[in-house]
């Protein structure tokens, strides 16, 4: 802290820089540090000193945001040497998918874990585990991180140079508006009409002025029209943007497309009957609606469980539009063989790789468009099997973005290879690599004598615990579990196999054991931009009790799971599991009070899958970009999501 | 006499083996047992109340020792002791009123009648002392200006052992036992009737279209909800299943049988659902003197969530659940750990449970109760009406005499 404070006195304090600014000063370390103090976002053009990244401090408070491309750029010189040597530890052997078969405990000895142990000694973490990334990708990564300075978006950088300077003024304004816009919900008819009229007015105004508008007025027109468009849903926003563009002369196409995607689409609401009927017509999976639905959750799909699987299995050999790899993954989702955010995401991406490999462009069709349509149809099939997790949504967004960005000049085989390597890179960088960075950060927070509590079976936390154990730290783990999935038992078995002493209990007893806990480590399905952690149901309870007992709560979540959506409660969007799992208690034949009552109209079973933990219960979120407070989540979402889409 | 002994032994055994559980059942059994103890107790002519108190105390100590977590047992024993003292006092004051008029000299037998036997003092002082410990101070006592020595620690029963002199004295002694048994019968009625008394108030608290969350299985809660339903209020109930005992399933079954809209949720979904809940209603295992509640495991979590969302947290408790003790570390000291087999299948995890070399050790924690501090409770509904947590100590002072707090 002391070293940070000194340069502040030296730097002339008259020039007070607040908010966004491109650093015009030379790249001295003193200005950087000041930037970091005034604003948590490091200016991405200049890479902060490495010393701030090293998680040496054991206290919980400091917040560190390491530079965006930490993994690759730091280890870049070592890569050539490491790539050859590390071919044995291929990242694909890092087994997410087979972690279910616990009886033999083979997963604990998978080579992926060993590699983690070794990287700490050699201090080349990602290099040893990511042999698939070549030099070209490194160069691409370098170049992508350069133009992301200040507010001038990446899309502006891709524009032809002549247009860029004209557009930039307007760009910045409308960009700010877009970024500050709240989440859109559905609009009423009246609102939509109002928007249309506003657009017409704007167009007329633009025509009257005949394009020779002084920039000030046109800006005001644009801003007013944007204001009117506030309650619009994203589809109408497209028109809106085009109007704004019309005022300011024609601009480059891709920039609008990018921004249009910024605002998340409203999700399918299952209480909207017309849309449900439409969706059903398209569906591959024949689902019967649950008879006894919970009124509060009519907006979520509630289907009879267990009926689709046999039906789909029989169809396996007569599927026409579906790729077998996608079909297989879908079945695995449906049966629950693959669960957990990372495992599901990786399985999906690998299926898409297969799709890309087997793809051939139909005659008279464009590869970019056709493949995007294909992927969309696969995705809707996967949604029918099980609603997407937010991390999967992000991954799909990435894949589609890559397809859209493929240069037309590439031949089909080149394009396919590029896509495959892109997906591979996403898996390795954003998921596996991110986990390793998280482990490296989080391990510094574990001290001898700690009593760590975890809930459910988060993969990232498990890696942290195992790694800390490998480092010979002495700690105890409390595994808290809950019905109906009892995932904690699997985690418990794996931890005990490794020789970690554990205490097992159920979630009701959480306030009994919280007295002895020193830290709580939780996993997350997603982190939303208001700091809400969307995770396995029960996480909120654990976090709440922990904060009531003044125990720090650390959430481990890869940054690719961050999302700009906001959510206040666990009801507006969630996923419902099999209600029958609640009425039957596994392994307890004496508990049969509810047998024969499952079809009673007065009795419903609610099997929520996720809940939303308010950000005030969370002390810190550990991501691959460092350890941040929940208030910094929107910063990460905004600053790194674009780069993450580009990679 | 021997049959009383064997009854006590049998009940102690049941308590120890946890054959009999639940505060209402234990309270009822205890009070019935104490009634037969009292009725079989041979009372000497002198010092009657003391003999009864000693007998009840002796049995009470055995019962409490058999299952210290079942606080209702201790509560009921204290209630019975309080009844004996009260009856004794009322007889004494009645007698004294008569005696005072006739002769002020035989304070001797008044002393005898006083079970505890205060050191020789004027009758007025003794009566005032007794009154001031048991009753709220009246204006009269304040005016009399009796010194605080009223509450001096008493010496063991006074040595004064004079024989009874008068005939009305013996009738008085018979009357004491009779009155005490009357009082105990009233207590039995009160315990078995507390559900109805509490349920009567349901209509004042449950509104149309409300959503109510409950946890664990409590007969009081069941009756409370059904009473509101009978009054044509329609509302829905969320029941947390209460793993690992799944008492919630039991409650859900009975609620459905009575035609209430019931939704069973997992315990982990309590926080997720609480934002749509209008009221949390739970049945207590015991209510401590500071207003804290001991309830089924998981209650503290629900109470914290309710506090976060400003949802009223209502505790239903019959008066036999009011415990005059102040809790110290109640999560641990007033708790009970149950078998791990309710959580883990021994067949699957038996290899982990041995503390062999190489593998880590495994412990399983399965507590039965949870403590809710008074600041998380919005309201207590007892058979005497609704009360704030801060008022509990006063209610307790009405039911128990200060001498019995430590048995």
Short mmCIF file of C-alpha atoms in Angstrom, two decimals, chain A residues 21-486:
data_model
loop_
_atom_site.label_atom_id
_atom_site.label_comp_id
_atom_site.label_asym_id
_atom_site.label_seq_id
_atom_site.Cartn_x
_atom_site.Cartn_y
_atom_site.Cartn_z
CA UNK A 21 -9.98 8.77 -20.48
CA UNK A 22 -7.36 7.61 -22.83
CA UNK A 23 -4.05 7.89 -21.16
CA UNK A 24 -2.16 10.55 -23.08
CA UNK A 25 0.72 10.49 -20.67
CA UNK A 26 3.74 8.33 -21.23
CA UNK A 27 3.46 4.86 -19.90
CA UNK A 28 4.96 5.54 -16.52
CA UNK A 29 4.12 3.29 -13.66
CA UNK A 30 3.02 6.14 -11.47
CA UNK A 31 0.11 7.13 -13.69
CA UNK A 32 -1.00 3.58 -13.92
CA UNK A 33 -1.18 3.26 -10.26
CA UNK A 34 -3.16 6.37 -9.98
CA UNK A 35 -5.56 5.14 -12.54
CA UNK A 36 -6.05 2.03 -10.61
CA UNK A 37 -6.88 4.02 -7.58
CA UNK A 38 -9.34 6.37 -9.17
CA UNK A 39 -10.97 3.75 -11.28
CA UNK A 40 -10.92 0.01 -10.91
CA UNK A 41 -10.57 -0.49 -14.65
CA UNK A 42 -7.02 -0.53 -15.77
CA UNK A 43 -6.43 1.25 -19.02
CA UNK A 44 -6.11 -1.72 -21.21
CA UNK A 45 -3.59 -0.15 -23.55
CA UNK A 46 -0.99 -0.25 -20.83
CA UNK A 47 -0.39 -3.42 -18.98
CA UNK A 48 -0.11 -2.99 -15.23
CA UNK A 49 3.02 -4.22 -13.53
CA UNK A 50 3.11 -7.90 -12.87
CA UNK A 51 3.70 -7.38 -9.19
CA UNK A 52 0.09 -6.36 -8.66
CA UNK A 53 -1.12 -9.61 -10.08
CA UNK A 54 0.86 -11.89 -7.87
CA UNK A 55 -1.56 -13.02 -5.21
CA UNK A 56 0.94 -12.86 -2.42
CA UNK A 57 -1.14 -10.84 0.00
CA UNK A 58 -3.09 -13.05 2.30
CA UNK A 59 -5.61 -10.49 3.40
CA UNK A 60 -9.04 -10.62 1.88
CA UNK A 61 -9.58 -7.01 1.08
CA UNK A 62 -7.29 -6.04 -1.79
CA UNK A 63 -8.85 -6.16 -5.17
CA UNK A 64 -6.68 -7.06 -8.06
CA UNK A 65 -7.48 -6.94 -11.70
CA UNK A 66 -4.63 -8.38 -13.61
CA UNK A 67 -4.21 -7.49 -17.25
CA UNK A 68 -6.66 -9.10 -19.61
CA UNK A 69 -4.32 -11.42 -21.43
CA UNK A 70 -2.37 -12.58 -18.48
CA UNK A 71 -2.18 -16.24 -19.41
CA UNK A 72 -0.79 -15.96 -22.84
CA UNK A 73 1.21 -12.80 -22.78
CA UNK A 74 3.11 -13.63 -19.63
CA UNK A 75 4.04 -17.07 -20.70
CA UNK A 76 4.61 -16.18 -24.28
CA UNK A 77 8.37 -16.58 -24.40
CA UNK A 78 8.19 -19.92 -22.67
CA UNK A 79 5.56 -21.29 -24.93
CA UNK A 80 7.80 -22.61 -27.63
CA UNK A 81 9.78 -24.63 -25.15
CA UNK A 82 6.79 -25.84 -23.26
CA UNK A 83 4.67 -26.79 -26.20
CA UNK A 84 6.79 -29.70 -27.22
CA UNK A 85 7.34 -31.03 -23.76
CA UNK A 86 3.80 -30.84 -22.62
CA UNK A 87 2.14 -32.78 -25.37
CA UNK A 88 1.56 -35.59 -22.94
CA UNK A 89 -0.76 -33.53 -20.79
CA UNK A 90 -3.33 -32.67 -23.34
CA UNK A 91 -6.09 -30.52 -21.99
CA UNK A 92 -8.78 -32.74 -23.32
CA UNK A 93 -7.78 -35.34 -20.82
CA UNK A 94 -8.77 -32.93 -18.16
CA UNK A 95 -11.90 -34.81 -17.51
CA UNK A 96 -14.99 -32.87 -16.70
CA UNK A 97 -17.32 -35.32 -18.25
CA UNK A 98 -16.35 -38.46 -16.47
CA UNK A 99 -16.44 -37.05 -13.01
CA UNK A 100 -19.71 -38.81 -12.40
CA UNK A 101 -18.31 -42.28 -12.14
CA UNK A 102 -17.05 -41.88 -8.65
CA UNK A 103 -16.89 -45.46 -7.38
CA UNK A 104 -13.49 -46.12 -8.88
CA UNK A 105 -12.32 -42.61 -8.17
CA UNK A 106 -10.39 -42.49 -11.40
CA UNK A 107 -11.14 -38.86 -11.99
CA UNK A 108 -9.06 -37.73 -9.11
CA UNK A 109 -6.00 -39.16 -10.75
CA UNK A 110 -6.62 -37.65 -14.14
CA UNK A 111 -3.60 -36.07 -15.76
CA UNK A 112 -5.22 -32.68 -15.76
CA UNK A 113 -4.87 -32.48 -12.03
CA UNK A 114 -1.28 -33.54 -12.11
CA UNK A 115 -0.43 -30.88 -14.55
CA UNK A 116 -1.78 -28.36 -12.12
CA UNK A 117 0.53 -29.57 -9.48
CA UNK A 118 3.46 -29.17 -11.77
CA UNK A 119 2.73 -25.76 -13.09
CA UNK A 120 3.22 -24.12 -9.80
CA UNK A 121 6.77 -25.27 -9.62
CA UNK A 122 7.62 -24.35 -13.16
CA UNK A 123 5.51 -21.20 -13.08
CA UNK A 124 4.32 -21.71 -16.63
CA UNK A 125 0.72 -22.49 -15.85
CA UNK A 126 -1.09 -22.16 -19.09
CA UNK A 127 1.76 -22.92 -21.37
CA UNK A 128 2.04 -26.42 -20.08
CA UNK A 129 -1.63 -27.08 -20.40
CA UNK A 130 -2.49 -25.37 -23.62
CA UNK A 131 -0.42 -26.88 -26.33
CA UNK A 132 -3.12 -26.37 -28.90
CA UNK A 133 -2.60 -22.66 -29.19
CA UNK A 134 -0.18 -21.68 -31.83
CA UNK A 135 1.76 -18.56 -32.52
CA UNK A 136 -0.89 -17.12 -34.80
CA UNK A 137 -3.48 -17.06 -32.10
CA UNK A 138 -1.10 -15.25 -29.89
CA UNK A 139 -0.65 -12.58 -32.44
CA UNK A 140 -4.37 -12.25 -32.84
CA UNK A 141 -4.80 -11.92 -29.15
CA UNK A 142 -2.18 -9.24 -29.00
CA UNK A 143 -3.77 -7.21 -31.71
CA UNK A 144 -7.22 -7.50 -30.25
CA UNK A 145 -6.13 -6.11 -26.97
CA UNK A 146 -4.53 -3.07 -28.47
CA UNK A 147 -7.48 -1.17 -29.94
CA UNK A 148 -9.64 -1.65 -26.90
CA UNK A 149 -8.62 1.62 -25.39
CA UNK A 150 -11.06 3.86 -23.65
CA UNK A 151 -14.48 3.95 -25.16
CA UNK A 152 -13.67 3.70 -28.83
CA UNK A 153 -15.10 0.30 -29.31
CA UNK A 154 -13.54 -2.53 -31.16
CA UNK A 155 -16.09 -2.19 -33.87
CA UNK A 156 -14.90 1.29 -34.60
CA UNK A 157 -11.44 0.02 -35.03
CA UNK A 158 -12.58 -2.38 -37.72
CA UNK A 159 -14.22 0.38 -39.72
CA UNK A 160 -12.61 1.90 -42.75
CA UNK A 161 -10.37 4.68 -41.52
CA UNK A 162 -12.16 7.44 -43.34
CA UNK A 163 -15.47 6.77 -41.73
CA UNK A 164 -14.12 6.14 -38.34
CA UNK A 165 -13.12 9.68 -37.59
CA UNK A 166 -16.48 11.06 -38.70
CA UNK A 167 -18.44 8.54 -36.78
CA UNK A 168 -16.44 8.50 -33.64
CA UNK A 169 -18.07 11.54 -32.11
CA UNK A 170 -21.54 10.20 -32.53
CA UNK A 171 -20.43 6.76 -31.73
CA UNK A 172 -19.29 7.64 -28.30
CA UNK A 173 -22.52 9.33 -27.44
CA UNK A 174 -24.83 6.62 -28.58
CA UNK A 175 -22.56 4.06 -27.07
CA UNK A 176 -22.88 5.57 -23.68
CA UNK A 177 -26.61 5.57 -24.01
CA UNK A 178 -26.65 1.96 -24.99
CA UNK A 179 -24.46 0.92 -22.16
CA UNK A 180 -26.55 2.64 -19.60
CA UNK A 181 -29.77 1.24 -20.93
CA UNK A 182 -31.63 -1.06 -18.59
CA UNK A 183 -32.76 -4.55 -19.42
CA UNK A 184 -35.63 -4.59 -21.82
CA UNK A 185 -38.80 -6.44 -21.18
CA UNK A 186 -41.75 -6.79 -23.46
CA UNK A 187 -43.47 -3.72 -24.77
CA UNK A 188 -47.09 -3.00 -25.13
CA UNK A 189 -48.65 -2.15 -28.43
CA UNK A 190 -48.99 1.49 -27.54
CA UNK A 191 -45.35 1.75 -26.68
CA UNK A 192 -44.33 0.19 -29.93
CA UNK A 193 -46.47 2.62 -31.83
CA UNK A 194 -44.93 5.50 -29.98
CA UNK A 195 -41.53 4.26 -30.94
CA UNK A 196 -42.44 3.94 -34.57
CA UNK A 197 -43.80 7.41 -34.64
CA UNK A 198 -40.70 8.76 -33.06
CA UNK A 199 -38.66 7.01 -35.70
CA UNK A 200 -40.74 8.46 -38.45
CA UNK A 201 -40.33 11.91 -36.98
CA UNK A 202 -36.61 11.44 -36.73
CA UNK A 203 -36.44 10.30 -40.33
CA UNK A 204 -38.44 13.26 -41.50
CA UNK A 205 -36.23 15.60 -39.57
CA UNK A 206 -33.20 14.04 -41.12
CA UNK A 207 -34.63 14.41 -44.63
CA UNK A 208 -35.57 18.03 -44.05
CA UNK A 209 -32.10 18.85 -42.94
CA UNK A 210 -30.78 17.12 -45.99
CA UNK A 211 -27.74 15.63 -44.39
CA UNK A 212 -26.08 19.01 -43.97
CA UNK A 213 -26.81 19.07 -40.33
CA UNK A 214 -24.43 20.59 -37.89
CA UNK A 215 -23.24 17.78 -35.67
CA UNK A 216 -24.72 19.31 -32.55
CA UNK A 217 -28.32 19.12 -33.71
CA UNK A 218 -28.03 15.74 -35.25
CA UNK A 219 -26.61 14.49 -32.04
CA UNK A 220 -29.59 15.82 -30.22
CA UNK A 221 -31.96 14.16 -32.63
CA UNK A 222 -30.18 10.92 -32.20
CA UNK A 223 -30.18 11.23 -28.49
CA UNK A 224 -33.86 12.04 -28.30
CA UNK A 225 -34.77 9.15 -30.49
CA UNK A 226 -32.69 6.89 -28.36
CA UNK A 227 -34.49 8.22 -25.35
CA UNK A 228 -37.83 7.40 -26.87
CA UNK A 229 -36.59 3.98 -27.66
CA UNK A 230 -35.80 3.23 -24.07
CA UNK A 231 -38.67 0.86 -23.46
CA UNK A 232 -38.15 -0.78 -26.82
CA UNK A 233 -37.18 -4.36 -27.12
CA UNK A 234 -34.02 -5.20 -28.96
CA UNK A 235 -35.65 -6.04 -32.25
CA UNK A 236 -37.08 -2.56 -32.62
CA UNK A 237 -33.80 -1.18 -31.54
CA UNK A 238 -32.36 -2.23 -34.84
CA UNK A 239 -34.51 0.25 -36.68
CA UNK A 240 -33.61 2.81 -34.15
CA UNK A 241 -29.95 2.44 -34.69
CA UNK A 242 -30.39 2.61 -38.40
CA UNK A 243 -32.20 5.90 -38.01
CA UNK A 244 -29.38 7.24 -35.96
CA UNK A 245 -27.02 6.06 -38.63
CA UNK A 246 -29.06 7.72 -41.30
CA UNK A 247 -28.64 11.02 -39.57
CA UNK A 248 -24.93 10.70 -39.29
CA UNK A 249 -24.28 9.32 -42.77
CA UNK A 250 -23.86 5.69 -43.49
CA UNK A 251 -21.53 4.00 -41.13
CA UNK A 252 -19.89 0.62 -41.12
CA UNK A 253 -22.28 -2.25 -40.64
CA UNK A 254 -20.64 -4.46 -38.06
CA UNK A 255 -20.57 -1.85 -35.31
CA UNK A 256 -24.36 -1.74 -35.07
CA UNK A 257 -24.64 -5.43 -35.17
CA UNK A 258 -22.33 -5.64 -32.23
CA UNK A 259 -24.20 -3.21 -30.17
CA UNK A 260 -27.52 -4.69 -30.99
CA UNK A 261 -26.35 -7.81 -29.32
CA UNK A 262 -25.35 -5.90 -26.24
CA UNK A 263 -28.79 -5.81 -24.73
CA UNK A 264 -29.76 -9.36 -23.85
CA UNK A 265 -32.86 -10.72 -25.49
CA UNK A 266 -35.79 -11.38 -23.22
CA UNK A 267 -36.10 -15.02 -22.49
CA UNK A 268 -38.90 -17.20 -23.66
CA UNK A 269 -41.80 -16.84 -21.26
CA UNK A 270 -43.79 -20.01 -21.07
CA UNK A 271 -46.95 -18.33 -19.87
CA UNK A 272 -47.18 -16.64 -23.26
CA UNK A 273 -49.42 -19.18 -24.96
CA UNK A 274 -48.98 -18.16 -28.57
CA UNK A 275 -45.22 -18.44 -28.35
CA UNK A 276 -45.39 -21.77 -26.58
CA UNK A 277 -47.60 -23.14 -29.34
CA UNK A 278 -45.18 -21.85 -31.93
CA UNK A 279 -42.24 -23.35 -30.15
CA UNK A 280 -44.00 -26.68 -29.86
CA UNK A 281 -44.52 -26.92 -33.58
CA UNK A 282 -40.80 -26.70 -34.10
CA UNK A 283 -39.86 -29.02 -31.29
CA UNK A 284 -38.05 -32.27 -31.86
CA UNK A 285 -38.55 -33.48 -28.33
CA UNK A 286 -42.15 -34.31 -27.60
CA UNK A 287 -42.81 -33.07 -24.12
CA UNK A 288 -45.94 -33.52 -22.11
CA UNK A 289 -46.72 -30.68 -19.81
CA UNK A 290 -46.78 -31.39 -16.16
CA UNK A 291 -50.30 -31.69 -14.85
CA UNK A 292 -49.73 -30.19 -11.49
CA UNK A 293 -47.87 -26.99 -12.17
CA UNK A 294 -46.78 -24.48 -9.62
CA UNK A 295 -48.70 -21.29 -10.29
CA UNK A 296 -45.81 -19.02 -9.44
CA UNK A 297 -43.61 -20.60 -12.09
CA UNK A 298 -45.93 -20.69 -15.07
CA UNK A 299 -43.41 -18.66 -16.99
CA UNK A 300 -40.92 -21.51 -16.86
CA UNK A 301 -41.22 -24.76 -18.79
CA UNK A 302 -42.77 -27.44 -16.62
CA UNK A 303 -42.78 -30.77 -18.32
CA UNK A 304 -43.22 -34.34 -17.26
CA UNK A 305 -39.80 -35.76 -16.68
CA UNK A 306 -38.66 -39.12 -17.86
CA UNK A 307 -41.01 -39.34 -20.81
CA UNK A 308 -38.82 -37.75 -23.44
CA UNK A 309 -35.75 -39.87 -23.04
CA UNK A 310 -37.05 -43.21 -24.35
CA UNK A 311 -38.83 -41.38 -27.13
CA UNK A 312 -35.66 -39.65 -28.20
CA UNK A 313 -33.57 -42.76 -27.92
CA UNK A 314 -35.77 -44.57 -30.39
CA UNK A 315 -35.42 -41.68 -32.77
CA UNK A 316 -31.67 -41.77 -32.63
CA UNK A 317 -31.22 -43.57 -35.93
CA UNK A 318 -33.86 -41.75 -37.88
CA UNK A 319 -32.81 -38.28 -37.09
CA UNK A 320 -32.60 -36.19 -40.12
CA UNK A 321 -31.66 -32.64 -39.28
CA UNK A 322 -29.72 -33.31 -36.13
CA UNK A 323 -26.04 -34.01 -35.98
CA UNK A 324 -25.35 -37.19 -33.99
CA UNK A 325 -22.84 -35.48 -31.71
CA UNK A 326 -25.37 -32.82 -30.79
CA UNK A 327 -28.01 -35.44 -30.35
CA UNK A 328 -25.82 -37.39 -28.00
CA UNK A 329 -25.05 -34.33 -25.90
CA UNK A 330 -28.73 -33.51 -25.78
CA UNK A 331 -29.55 -36.95 -24.50
CA UNK A 332 -26.85 -36.65 -21.89
CA UNK A 333 -28.31 -33.36 -20.70
CA UNK A 334 -31.72 -34.89 -20.56
CA UNK A 335 -30.69 -37.89 -18.54
CA UNK A 336 -28.50 -35.81 -16.27
CA UNK A 337 -25.31 -37.63 -17.20
CA UNK A 338 -23.62 -34.33 -17.80
CA UNK A 339 -24.25 -31.67 -15.24
CA UNK A 340 -22.35 -28.72 -13.93
CA UNK A 341 -21.84 -25.51 -15.87
CA UNK A 342 -18.37 -26.21 -17.20
CA UNK A 343 -19.00 -29.80 -18.15
CA UNK A 344 -22.15 -28.94 -20.01
CA UNK A 345 -20.49 -26.08 -21.82
CA UNK A 346 -17.49 -28.14 -22.84
CA UNK A 347 -19.68 -30.98 -24.05
CA UNK A 348 -21.70 -28.60 -26.15
CA UNK A 349 -18.65 -26.92 -27.65
CA UNK A 350 -17.07 -30.23 -28.49
CA UNK A 351 -20.28 -31.31 -30.20
CA UNK A 352 -20.15 -28.10 -32.19
CA UNK A 353 -16.60 -28.90 -33.18
CA UNK A 354 -17.83 -32.18 -34.56
CA UNK A 355 -20.56 -30.32 -36.37
CA UNK A 356 -18.06 -27.98 -37.91
CA UNK A 357 -15.82 -30.84 -38.91
CA UNK A 358 -18.59 -32.66 -40.73
CA UNK A 359 -20.04 -29.55 -42.24
CA UNK A 360 -20.19 -28.91 -45.94
CA UNK A 361 -21.83 -25.87 -47.40
CA UNK A 362 -24.92 -26.73 -49.40
CA UNK A 363 -24.90 -25.42 -52.95
CA UNK A 364 -26.02 -21.85 -53.49
CA UNK A 365 -25.66 -21.10 -49.82
CA UNK A 366 -23.38 -18.94 -47.80
CA UNK A 367 -21.26 -20.70 -45.23
CA UNK A 368 -21.62 -17.96 -42.63
CA UNK A 369 -25.36 -17.81 -42.80
CA UNK A 370 -26.09 -21.44 -43.22
CA UNK A 371 -23.86 -22.52 -40.40
CA UNK A 372 -25.33 -19.94 -38.06
CA UNK A 373 -28.78 -21.25 -38.87
CA UNK A 374 -27.61 -24.80 -38.29
CA UNK A 375 -26.11 -23.93 -34.94
CA UNK A 376 -29.29 -22.13 -33.97
CA UNK A 377 -31.39 -25.17 -34.72
CA UNK A 378 -29.03 -27.35 -32.69
CA UNK A 379 -29.20 -24.91 -29.83
CA UNK A 380 -32.97 -24.97 -29.82
CA UNK A 381 -32.80 -28.74 -29.68
CA UNK A 382 -30.46 -28.54 -26.70
CA UNK A 383 -32.81 -26.10 -25.03
CA UNK A 384 -35.60 -28.60 -25.41
CA UNK A 385 -33.46 -31.18 -23.67
CA UNK A 386 -32.57 -28.86 -20.85
CA UNK A 387 -32.72 -25.08 -20.62
CA UNK A 388 -29.39 -23.50 -21.39
CA UNK A 389 -27.19 -22.24 -18.66
CA UNK A 390 -25.99 -18.69 -18.97
CA UNK A 391 -22.45 -19.87 -19.55
CA UNK A 392 -23.63 -21.94 -22.48
CA UNK A 393 -25.43 -18.91 -23.83
CA UNK A 394 -22.20 -16.99 -23.72
CA UNK A 395 -20.35 -19.79 -25.46
CA UNK A 396 -22.98 -19.97 -28.19
CA UNK A 397 -22.73 -16.25 -28.62
CA UNK A 398 -19.02 -16.66 -29.07
CA UNK A 399 -19.37 -19.40 -31.66
CA UNK A 400 -21.93 -17.47 -33.67
CA UNK A 401 -19.82 -14.39 -33.50
CA UNK A 402 -16.84 -16.30 -34.84
CA UNK A 403 -18.90 -17.68 -37.69
CA UNK A 404 -20.18 -14.25 -38.56
CA UNK A 405 -16.69 -12.82 -38.46
CA UNK A 406 -15.20 -15.42 -40.79
CA UNK A 407 -13.69 -13.61 -43.76
CA UNK A 408 -15.47 -14.43 -47.01
CA UNK A 409 -12.14 -14.89 -48.70
CA UNK A 410 -11.41 -18.06 -46.77
CA UNK A 411 -12.07 -21.36 -48.44
CA UNK A 412 -14.45 -23.75 -46.77
CA UNK A 413 -11.77 -25.99 -45.31
CA UNK A 414 -9.83 -23.02 -44.02
CA UNK A 415 -12.92 -21.57 -42.43
CA UNK A 416 -13.75 -24.86 -40.80
CA UNK A 417 -10.24 -25.22 -39.43
CA UNK A 418 -10.31 -21.68 -38.12
CA UNK A 419 -13.63 -22.28 -36.40
CA UNK A 420 -12.50 -25.52 -34.85
CA UNK A 421 -9.39 -23.96 -33.48
CA UNK A 422 -11.41 -21.02 -32.20
CA UNK A 423 -13.71 -23.32 -30.28
CA UNK A 424 -10.76 -25.30 -29.01
CA UNK A 425 -9.18 -22.10 -27.84
CA UNK A 426 -12.34 -21.04 -26.06
CA UNK A 427 -12.43 -24.31 -24.17
CA UNK A 428 -8.79 -24.14 -23.24
CA UNK A 429 -8.54 -20.44 -22.49
CA UNK A 430 -11.85 -19.49 -21.06
CA UNK A 431 -12.76 -22.63 -19.20
CA UNK A 432 -9.79 -24.80 -18.35
CA UNK A 433 -7.20 -22.06 -18.28
CA UNK A 434 -9.52 -19.82 -16.32
CA UNK A 435 -10.00 -22.53 -13.73
CA UNK A 436 -6.28 -22.80 -13.28
CA UNK A 437 -5.87 -19.09 -12.77
CA UNK A 438 -8.73 -19.15 -10.28
CA UNK A 439 -7.07 -21.97 -8.40
CA UNK A 440 -3.84 -20.04 -8.31
CA UNK A 441 -5.56 -16.98 -6.90
CA UNK A 442 -7.80 -18.76 -4.46
CA UNK A 443 -5.11 -20.93 -2.95
CA UNK A 444 -3.48 -17.84 -1.52
CA UNK A 445 -6.56 -17.33 0.61
CA UNK A 446 -6.28 -20.69 2.33
CA UNK A 447 -4.16 -20.70 5.43
CA UNK A 448 -3.15 -23.38 7.85
CA UNK A 449 -5.87 -24.17 10.34
CA UNK A 450 -8.67 -22.91 8.17
CA UNK A 451 -12.06 -24.52 8.23
CA UNK A 452 -13.52 -24.15 4.77
CA UNK A 453 -17.13 -24.64 3.95
CA UNK A 454 -18.40 -25.49 0.53
CA UNK A 455 -21.84 -26.25 -0.76
CA UNK A 456 -22.79 -28.79 -3.37
CA UNK A 457 -20.05 -29.88 -5.69
CA UNK A 458 -18.50 -26.90 -7.46
CA UNK A 459 -15.71 -27.98 -9.79
CA UNK A 460 -13.60 -24.89 -9.28
CA UNK A 461 -13.73 -25.17 -5.51
CA UNK A 462 -12.84 -28.82 -5.64
CA UNK A 463 -9.74 -28.01 -7.66
CA UNK A 464 -8.83 -25.30 -5.18
CA UNK A 465 -9.16 -27.64 -2.24
CA UNK A 466 -7.18 -30.39 -3.88
CA UNK A 467 -4.47 -28.00 -4.94
CA UNK A 468 -4.21 -26.49 -1.48
CA UNK A 469 -3.91 -29.98 -0.11
CA UNK A 470 -1.12 -30.71 -2.54
CA UNK A 471 0.64 -27.61 -1.24
CA UNK A 472 0.53 -29.24 2.19
CA UNK A 473 -1.77 -26.67 3.68
CA UNK A 474 -3.55 -27.88 6.74
CA UNK A 475 -7.25 -27.26 6.64
CA UNK A 476 -10.55 -28.95 7.17
CA UNK A 477 -13.47 -28.98 4.79
CA UNK A 478 -17.14 -28.85 5.67
CA UNK A 479 -19.23 -30.20 2.84
CA UNK A 480 -22.81 -28.99 2.99
CA UNK A 481 -25.29 -30.84 0.90
CA UNK A 482 -28.92 -30.65 0.06
CA UNK A 483 -31.62 -32.72 -1.44
CA UNK A 484 -32.53 -33.88 -4.00
CA UNK A 485 -29.28 -34.09 -5.93
CA UNK A 486 -26.92 -34.75 -3.03
#
